[in-house]
């Protein structure tokens, strides 16, 4: 059987077009199956392929071979063409598949949830049907379909009542088989959007008429059209963001559980919302204390957190005494106003140890468990062994373990063998992960059936004390700490304490660690948020001896050499630029009446009226350790002294590159330092030019190249909807990359991306974006309203367009106006924190606005304990309030 491919594509000088064949929809490119195509003067490229007559489906893609011998593939998934031919020749006429904004609609969020279709019967070409029209159009609601109309009788002569419907059996590909003998060529036609229930035409596709110039009427021709131009408003929706641990139900155990998501799904459906966004749900157990409540400090990128297990679903204990004990603890914990992480975890752990010997034999013998274990053992066995060793040694710091401090797969397999005396202490973690898996899968299936998608969160980092860092230490850089430069969240920067990545090594296997991580998440979620997507362009890397983020630097980067700085007019003085410049007047300005005491204790002379740190205090980490001995209930003066010492360590103008010691980075925010102010004016001008060039121009293309190495492989590893958290110090290349990959951006009114703009307007948000009022790192709108009355007044007048004096509190009509403003946005998604939805009803919202904040980024010891103040059951009964939300969403076209 012969297949003739034809595609029109205008190449640049030196480029060639290739047809690549694949063995399946997901297979990688086989270079031996890359076929160069021939081109005529009209840029029509052709190739002919012979295939075995037994093959019923062909998988293929088009690619550009560039002058530098690199391949650039057309956008989207591998194409497929099924056939049942009565002759041995098939003509395929395609169009290049570009980035037309359709990729979000081919993700599982749409194909398996929002746009899931009851597909019609496939139309199989007959000997008389030798023209097949196909249209790639994924943005089509399930109550609508595509039809075609044209300039000839067989396509209705442009009469809408005689339109021809296309079938959706291969959605998002629509198709119809026609008898070519009924047409004369050229044939002109257009596609229509039709309401399936009423058969009413809702819109004609935009752009000029499509034209088929000619075909051989005796041979089958398949024409696949691309880029349907939608002339009616694009699909938009609303959703809610809330951590799982914050959910509250009448039957809860003091903290949200996976099963509670069902009631949140019911509320979302009742109010017209279509998505629930959570924070990370991975296991974070390190010390069995409230420190572990930090959801971004994952101990495993695969394992789920046992705290989210519903105990009743795991089985009922046979002991009446134990049942009574856990019932009493459940009532006690569920009555609390906050999620008492440590107490809940401890009680649940008692239950796990009690239920395991009772239920594990039957579980381990089941086929469902055996399938789960076999599919997950590559990460599950090391995770369980790590958890056992952590608890046995009393620390997650595996470098301190007497045995197994260095991971060896064979040794761990022996440790985990069934015939060892401690096997059940390890197998307990298999047991818990299996229950977590089946509980979350059940909830996810329930959500999809209800038309509600789940959106997860991919943290940028992992704990340095994680099973991942133990098993594959070569993937991580333990000499650096990931964080963020100074921003609206923290003027001293953020130090997350995560190791940075060895991207160069990860690149060698196509970022397999990341792809596996994303694919595991896809078992439970339909969409995900890439935490700190800027980290895939460059990460803020902080020395391990630093506490604050001010002395960090971007990696990868293009630091300056001494020679390059001197060519820019800067006379290099290593002592002046790289070491803290500590003049006496600065110390008095920092410590006030405590200065003399501080100098005696922490400093030694280093010249006239100049000082340097004593060796025992010459890093921020040493200072942190010193003050930790005092406990964490510091007096005000102790905090002032500690933070003052931290700040003085940042009194530098450059930081040395961690990998190339002879190269240097300008210190971020150097203009706010005393050492900068003490320089001569001409030196300050020179430094300012160097600073602006370094942070805003020098890396634009370089960081774009870094992101395009990583993100395409990660985005394509699953079929989930992708959103990126692109906040902070955003390189100019970020929007270009996100647009090229069609990743949804994050838009927040209080964090505008335009320079010299105080408040972003939701109306200006791009379509491919998530627009929101707040995030978990910010105060919700009611608490924010009371933070700064001057700022609130400007917001009231400028952002809301109101006149007069702003109310002292965010009254419900103000919250409603803010949310209405967001709902009217052009953004695809409006996903609001649950607290902000509740702000629209004074009677229902929390009486204490400041109790609604989830995280304070500047506080590394933040206790993540926010909990809903009313139960989900009560929320579902608030019919008037729920109807208001429903009407607002429907009236906004969402």
PDB file of C-alpha atoms in Angstrom, residues 10 21 32 88 146 158 361 368 443 463 501 521 552 564 589 626 630 639 647 679 699 712 757 859:
ATOM      1  CA  UNK A  10       7.258  27.983   3.518  1.00  0.00           C
ATOM      2  CA  UNK A  21       7.180   7.823  11.113  1.00  0.00           C
ATOM      3  CA  UNK A  32      15.837   5.699  10.318  1.00  0.00           C
ATOM      4  CA  UNK A  88      -3.619   0.553  -2.681  1.00  0.00           C
ATOM      5  CA  UNK A 146     -18.663  20.878  13.940  1.00  0.00           C
ATOM      6  CA  UNK A 158     -23.802  27.890   1.707  1.00  0.00           C
ATOM      7  CA  UNK A 361      -2.351  -9.887  55.038  1.00  0.00           C
ATOM      8  CA  UNK A 368      -4.892  -4.773  43.168  1.00  0.00           C
ATOM      9  CA  UNK A 443     -11.828  10.867  44.793  1.00  0.00           C
ATOM     10  CA  UNK A 463      14.287  18.504  50.896  1.00  0.00           C
ATOM     11  CA  UNK A 501      19.817  20.750  40.572  1.00  0.00           C
ATOM     12  CA  UNK A 521       1.290  13.322  39.496  1.00  0.00           C
ATOM     13  CA  UNK A 552      22.835  34.497  46.322  1.00  0.00           C
ATOM     14  CA  UNK A 564      35.543  42.418  31.676  1.00  0.00           C
ATOM     15  CA  UNK A 589      23.419  53.012  62.677  1.00  0.00           C
ATOM     16  CA  UNK A 626      24.881  30.936  68.017  1.00  0.00           C
ATOM     17  CA  UNK A 630      19.326  30.945  73.120  1.00  0.00           C
ATOM     18  CA  UNK A 639      16.348  39.805  67.229  1.00  0.00           C
ATOM     19  CA  UNK A 647      22.456  42.337  57.242  1.00  0.00           C
ATOM     20  CA  UNK A 679      31.325  54.894  47.089  1.00  0.00           C
ATOM     21  CA  UNK A 699      20.996  36.928  30.123  1.00  0.00           C
ATOM     22  CA  UNK A 712       9.466  21.116  26.383  1.00  0.00           C
ATOM     23  CA  UNK A 757       2.225  49.868  37.718  1.00  0.00           C
ATOM     24  CA  UNK A 859       9.209  33.185  58.005  1.00  0.00           C
TER      25      UNK A 859
END
